PDB file of C-alpha atoms in Angstrom:
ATOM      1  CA  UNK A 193     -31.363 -56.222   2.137  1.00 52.00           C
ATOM      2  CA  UNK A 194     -34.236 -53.615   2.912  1.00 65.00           C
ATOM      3  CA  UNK A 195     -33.450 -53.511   6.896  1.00 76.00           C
ATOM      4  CA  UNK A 196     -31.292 -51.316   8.752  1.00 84.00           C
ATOM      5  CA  UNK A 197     -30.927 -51.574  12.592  1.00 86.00           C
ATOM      6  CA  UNK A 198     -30.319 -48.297  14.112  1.00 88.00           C
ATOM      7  CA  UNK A 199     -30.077 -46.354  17.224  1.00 90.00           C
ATOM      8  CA  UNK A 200     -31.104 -42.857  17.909  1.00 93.00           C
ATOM      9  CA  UNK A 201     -29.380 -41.110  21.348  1.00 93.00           C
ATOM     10  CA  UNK A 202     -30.234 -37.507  22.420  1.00 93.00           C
ATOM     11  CA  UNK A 203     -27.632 -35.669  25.182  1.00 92.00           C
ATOM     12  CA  UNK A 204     -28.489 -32.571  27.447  1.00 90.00           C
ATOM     13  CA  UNK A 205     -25.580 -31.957  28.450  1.00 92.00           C
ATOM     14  CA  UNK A 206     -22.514 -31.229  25.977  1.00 91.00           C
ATOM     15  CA  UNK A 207     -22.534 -34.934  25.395  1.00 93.00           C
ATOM     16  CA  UNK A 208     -21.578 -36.149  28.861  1.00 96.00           C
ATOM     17  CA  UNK A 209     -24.795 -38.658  29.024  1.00 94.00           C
ATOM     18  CA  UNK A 210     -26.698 -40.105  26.812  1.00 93.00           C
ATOM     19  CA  UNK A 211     -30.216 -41.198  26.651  1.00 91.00           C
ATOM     20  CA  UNK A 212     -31.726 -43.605  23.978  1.00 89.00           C
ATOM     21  CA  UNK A 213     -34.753 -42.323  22.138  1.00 93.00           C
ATOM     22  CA  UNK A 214     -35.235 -44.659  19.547  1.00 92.00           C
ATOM     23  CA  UNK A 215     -33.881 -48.912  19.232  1.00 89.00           C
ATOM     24  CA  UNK A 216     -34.526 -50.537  15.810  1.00 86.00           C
ATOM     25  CA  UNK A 217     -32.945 -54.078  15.603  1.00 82.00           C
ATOM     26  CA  UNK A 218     -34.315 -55.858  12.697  1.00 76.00           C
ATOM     27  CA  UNK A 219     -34.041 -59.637  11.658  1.00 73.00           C
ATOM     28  CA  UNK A 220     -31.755 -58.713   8.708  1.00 73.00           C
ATOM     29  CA  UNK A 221     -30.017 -56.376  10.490  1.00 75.00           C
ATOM     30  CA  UNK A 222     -29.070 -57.492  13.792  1.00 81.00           C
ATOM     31  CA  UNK A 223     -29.412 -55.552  16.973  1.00 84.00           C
ATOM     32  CA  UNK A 224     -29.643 -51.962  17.414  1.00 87.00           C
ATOM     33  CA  UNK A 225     -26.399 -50.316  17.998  1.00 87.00           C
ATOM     34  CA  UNK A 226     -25.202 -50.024  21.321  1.00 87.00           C
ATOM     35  CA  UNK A 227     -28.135 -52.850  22.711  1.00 87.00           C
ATOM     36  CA  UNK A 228     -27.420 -56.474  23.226  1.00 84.00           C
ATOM     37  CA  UNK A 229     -28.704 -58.929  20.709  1.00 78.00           C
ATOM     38  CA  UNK A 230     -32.075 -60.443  21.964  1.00 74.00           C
ATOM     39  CA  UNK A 231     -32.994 -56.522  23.225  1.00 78.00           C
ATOM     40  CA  UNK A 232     -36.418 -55.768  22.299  1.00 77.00           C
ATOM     41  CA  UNK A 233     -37.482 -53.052  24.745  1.00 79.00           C
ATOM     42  CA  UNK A 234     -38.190 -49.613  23.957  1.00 77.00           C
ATOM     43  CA  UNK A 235     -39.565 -47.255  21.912  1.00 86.00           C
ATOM     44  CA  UNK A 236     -39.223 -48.165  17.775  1.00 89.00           C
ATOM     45  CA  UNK A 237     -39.910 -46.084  15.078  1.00 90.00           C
ATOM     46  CA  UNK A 238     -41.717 -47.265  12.157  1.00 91.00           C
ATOM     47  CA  UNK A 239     -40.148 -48.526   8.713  1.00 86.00           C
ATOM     48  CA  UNK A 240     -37.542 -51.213   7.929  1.00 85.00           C
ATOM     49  CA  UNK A 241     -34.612 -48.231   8.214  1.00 88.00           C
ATOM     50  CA  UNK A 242     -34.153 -44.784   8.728  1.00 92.00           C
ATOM     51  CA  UNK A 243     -35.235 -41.976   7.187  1.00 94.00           C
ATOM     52  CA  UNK A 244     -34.283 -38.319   7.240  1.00 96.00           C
ATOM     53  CA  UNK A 245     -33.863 -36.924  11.262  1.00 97.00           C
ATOM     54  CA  UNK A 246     -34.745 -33.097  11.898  1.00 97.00           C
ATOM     55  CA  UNK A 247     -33.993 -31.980  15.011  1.00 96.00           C
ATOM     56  CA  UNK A 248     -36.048 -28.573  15.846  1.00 97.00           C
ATOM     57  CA  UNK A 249     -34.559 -27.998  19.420  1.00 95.00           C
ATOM     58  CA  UNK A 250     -33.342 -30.320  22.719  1.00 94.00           C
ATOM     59  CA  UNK A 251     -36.721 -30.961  23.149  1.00 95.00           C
ATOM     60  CA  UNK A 252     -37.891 -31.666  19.526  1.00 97.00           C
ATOM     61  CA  UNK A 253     -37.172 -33.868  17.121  1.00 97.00           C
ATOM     62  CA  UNK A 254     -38.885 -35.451  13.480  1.00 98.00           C
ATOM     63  CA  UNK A 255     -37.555 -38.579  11.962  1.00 97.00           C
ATOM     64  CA  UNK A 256     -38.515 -40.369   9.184  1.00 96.00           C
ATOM     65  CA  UNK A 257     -39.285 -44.352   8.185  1.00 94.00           C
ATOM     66  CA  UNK A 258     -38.874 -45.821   5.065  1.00 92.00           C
ATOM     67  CA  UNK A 259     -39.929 -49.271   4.220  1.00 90.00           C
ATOM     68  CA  UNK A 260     -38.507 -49.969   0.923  1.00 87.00           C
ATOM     69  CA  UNK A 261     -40.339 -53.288   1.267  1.00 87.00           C
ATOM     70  CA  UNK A 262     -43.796 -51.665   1.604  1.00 88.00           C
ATOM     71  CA  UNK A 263     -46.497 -50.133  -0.583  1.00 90.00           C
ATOM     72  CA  UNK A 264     -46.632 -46.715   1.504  1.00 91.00           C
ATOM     73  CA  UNK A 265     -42.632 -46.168   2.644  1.00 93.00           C
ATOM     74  CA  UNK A 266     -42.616 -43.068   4.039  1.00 96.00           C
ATOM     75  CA  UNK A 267     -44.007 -43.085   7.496  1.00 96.00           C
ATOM     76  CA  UNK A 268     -42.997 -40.281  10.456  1.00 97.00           C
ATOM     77  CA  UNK A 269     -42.200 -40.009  14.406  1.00 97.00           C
ATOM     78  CA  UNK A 270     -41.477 -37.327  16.771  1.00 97.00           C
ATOM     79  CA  UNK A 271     -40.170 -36.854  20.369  1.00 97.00           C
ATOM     80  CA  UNK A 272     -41.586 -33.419  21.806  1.00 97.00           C
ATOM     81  CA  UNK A 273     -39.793 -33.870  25.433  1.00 96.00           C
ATOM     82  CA  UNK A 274     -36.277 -34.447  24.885  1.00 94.00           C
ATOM     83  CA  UNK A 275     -36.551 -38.602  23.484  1.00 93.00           C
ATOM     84  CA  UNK A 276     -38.490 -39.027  26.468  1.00 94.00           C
ATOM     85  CA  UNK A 277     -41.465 -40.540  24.858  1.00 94.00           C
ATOM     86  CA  UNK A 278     -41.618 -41.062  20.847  1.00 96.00           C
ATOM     87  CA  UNK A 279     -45.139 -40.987  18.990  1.00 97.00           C
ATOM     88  CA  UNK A 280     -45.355 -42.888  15.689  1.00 96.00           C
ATOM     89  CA  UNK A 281     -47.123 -40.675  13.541  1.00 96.00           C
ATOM     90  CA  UNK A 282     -50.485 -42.279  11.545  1.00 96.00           C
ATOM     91  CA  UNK A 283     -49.226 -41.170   8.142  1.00 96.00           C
ATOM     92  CA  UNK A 284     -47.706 -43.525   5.193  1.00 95.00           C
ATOM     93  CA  UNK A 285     -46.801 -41.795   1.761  1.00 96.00           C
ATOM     94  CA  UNK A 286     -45.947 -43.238  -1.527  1.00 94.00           C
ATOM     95  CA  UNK A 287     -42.321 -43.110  -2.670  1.00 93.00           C
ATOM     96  CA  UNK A 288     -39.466 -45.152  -3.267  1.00 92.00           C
ATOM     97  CA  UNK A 289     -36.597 -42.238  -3.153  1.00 92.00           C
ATOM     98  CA  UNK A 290     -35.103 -40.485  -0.790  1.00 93.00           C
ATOM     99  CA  UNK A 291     -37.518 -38.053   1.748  1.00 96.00           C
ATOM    100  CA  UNK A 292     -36.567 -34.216   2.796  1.00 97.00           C
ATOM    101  CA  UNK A 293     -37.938 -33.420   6.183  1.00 97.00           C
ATOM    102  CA  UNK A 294     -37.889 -29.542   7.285  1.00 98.00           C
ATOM    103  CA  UNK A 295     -39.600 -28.162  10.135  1.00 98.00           C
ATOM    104  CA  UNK A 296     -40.181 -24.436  11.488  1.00 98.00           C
ATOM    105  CA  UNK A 297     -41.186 -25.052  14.750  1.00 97.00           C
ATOM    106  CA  UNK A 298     -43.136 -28.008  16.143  1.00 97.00           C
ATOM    107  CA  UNK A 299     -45.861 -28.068  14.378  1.00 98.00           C
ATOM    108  CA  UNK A 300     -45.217 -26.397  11.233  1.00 98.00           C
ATOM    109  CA  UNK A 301     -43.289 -28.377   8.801  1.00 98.00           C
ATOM    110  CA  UNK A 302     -42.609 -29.817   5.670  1.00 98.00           C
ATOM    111  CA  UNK A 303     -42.123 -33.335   4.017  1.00 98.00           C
ATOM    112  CA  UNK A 304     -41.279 -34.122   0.501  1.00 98.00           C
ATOM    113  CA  UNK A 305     -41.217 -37.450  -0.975  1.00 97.00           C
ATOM    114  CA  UNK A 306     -39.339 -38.535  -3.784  1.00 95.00           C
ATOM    115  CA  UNK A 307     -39.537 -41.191  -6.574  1.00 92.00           C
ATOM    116  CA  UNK A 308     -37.211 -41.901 -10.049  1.00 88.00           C
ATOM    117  CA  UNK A 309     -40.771 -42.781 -11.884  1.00 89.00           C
ATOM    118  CA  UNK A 310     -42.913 -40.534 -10.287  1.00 92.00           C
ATOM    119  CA  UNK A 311     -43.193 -36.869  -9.515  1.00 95.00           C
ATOM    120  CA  UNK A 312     -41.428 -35.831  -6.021  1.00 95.00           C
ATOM    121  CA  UNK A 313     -44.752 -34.582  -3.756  1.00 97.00           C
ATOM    122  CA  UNK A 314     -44.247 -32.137  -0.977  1.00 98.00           C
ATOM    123  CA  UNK A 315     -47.066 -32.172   1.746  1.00 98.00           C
ATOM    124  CA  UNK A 316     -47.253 -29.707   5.421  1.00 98.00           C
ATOM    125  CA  UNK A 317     -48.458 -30.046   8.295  1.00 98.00           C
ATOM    126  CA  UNK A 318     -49.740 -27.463  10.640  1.00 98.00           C
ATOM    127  CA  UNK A 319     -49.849 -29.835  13.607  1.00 98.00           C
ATOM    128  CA  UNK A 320     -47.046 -31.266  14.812  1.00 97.00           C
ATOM    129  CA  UNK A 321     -47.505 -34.078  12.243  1.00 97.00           C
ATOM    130  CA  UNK A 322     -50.311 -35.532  13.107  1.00 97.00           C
ATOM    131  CA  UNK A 323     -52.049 -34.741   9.903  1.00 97.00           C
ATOM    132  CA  UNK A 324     -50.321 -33.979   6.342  1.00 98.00           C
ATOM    133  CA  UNK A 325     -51.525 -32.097   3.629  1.00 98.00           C
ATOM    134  CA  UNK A 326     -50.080 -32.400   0.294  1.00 98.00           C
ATOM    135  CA  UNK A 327     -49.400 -29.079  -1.422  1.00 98.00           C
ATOM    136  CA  UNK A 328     -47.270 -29.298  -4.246  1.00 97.00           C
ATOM    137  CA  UNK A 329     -46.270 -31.856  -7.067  1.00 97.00           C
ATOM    138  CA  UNK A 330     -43.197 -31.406  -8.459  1.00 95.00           C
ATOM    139  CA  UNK A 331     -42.295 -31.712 -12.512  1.00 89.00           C
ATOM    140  CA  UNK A 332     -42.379 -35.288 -13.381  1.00 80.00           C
ATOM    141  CA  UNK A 333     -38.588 -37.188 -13.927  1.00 68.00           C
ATOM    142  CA  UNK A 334     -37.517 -37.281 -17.168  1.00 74.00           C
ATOM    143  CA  UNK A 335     -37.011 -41.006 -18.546  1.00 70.00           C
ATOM    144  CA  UNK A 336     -34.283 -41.922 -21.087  1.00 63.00           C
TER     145      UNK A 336
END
């Protein structure tokens, strides 16, 4: 099964309360943790399960999407207030391994995705992840 349900909950306060950011359920995987089974409210991020999270600072955060399922995989989202809001990014990436997500601040980072046929990529942005730019292509993997 390609689909994960997840959950993704951010705290301000030592872990006292906790807000929901993020509420995935998915047909093959059931609700979202810690949401009732027909809940369908809130903000989602895109893929069929999680990818890698980086968390910048209480008010930023990157996570990935991967759609195993899909031509493109590797999509992106972000929460800039705290999990407030979440924006889906606009980007999909070829890919079928595992992504690497680092980040400098919140708008410089960097994104590499991976494949066992194909040649990991790694691409930056400059602006919060709205756009990406590829800027490296790794060796090849070897076969055999």
């Amino acid at each position: 099964m390609s689909q994960t349900s997840y959950s993704l909950f951010h705290t301000a306060d030592g872990g006292s309360n906790w807000q929901a950011v993020l509420a995935n359920s998915t047909a093959g995987g059931g609700p979202a943790p810690g949401f009732p089974a027909n809940y369908n409210d809130g903000p989602k991020n895109t893929g069929s399960k999680p990818g890698p999270l980086y968390v910048i600072d209480p008010k930023a955060a990157f996570m990935g999407g991967s759609c195993p399922a899909c031509d493109q995989p590797n999509t992106i989202g972000w929460t800039l207030d705290g999990g407030k809001t979440w924006t889906n990014g606009a980007t999909s990436l070829t890919g079928y391994g595992e992504a690497v997500l680092a980040f400098a601040d919140a708008k410089k980072g960097w994104w590499i995705v991976t494949d066992s046929k194909e040649p990991s990529v790694m691409y930056t942005t400059i602006d919060g992840g709205t756009t990406w730019t590829k800027v490296h292509t790794f060796d090849p993997p070897k076969q055999g």
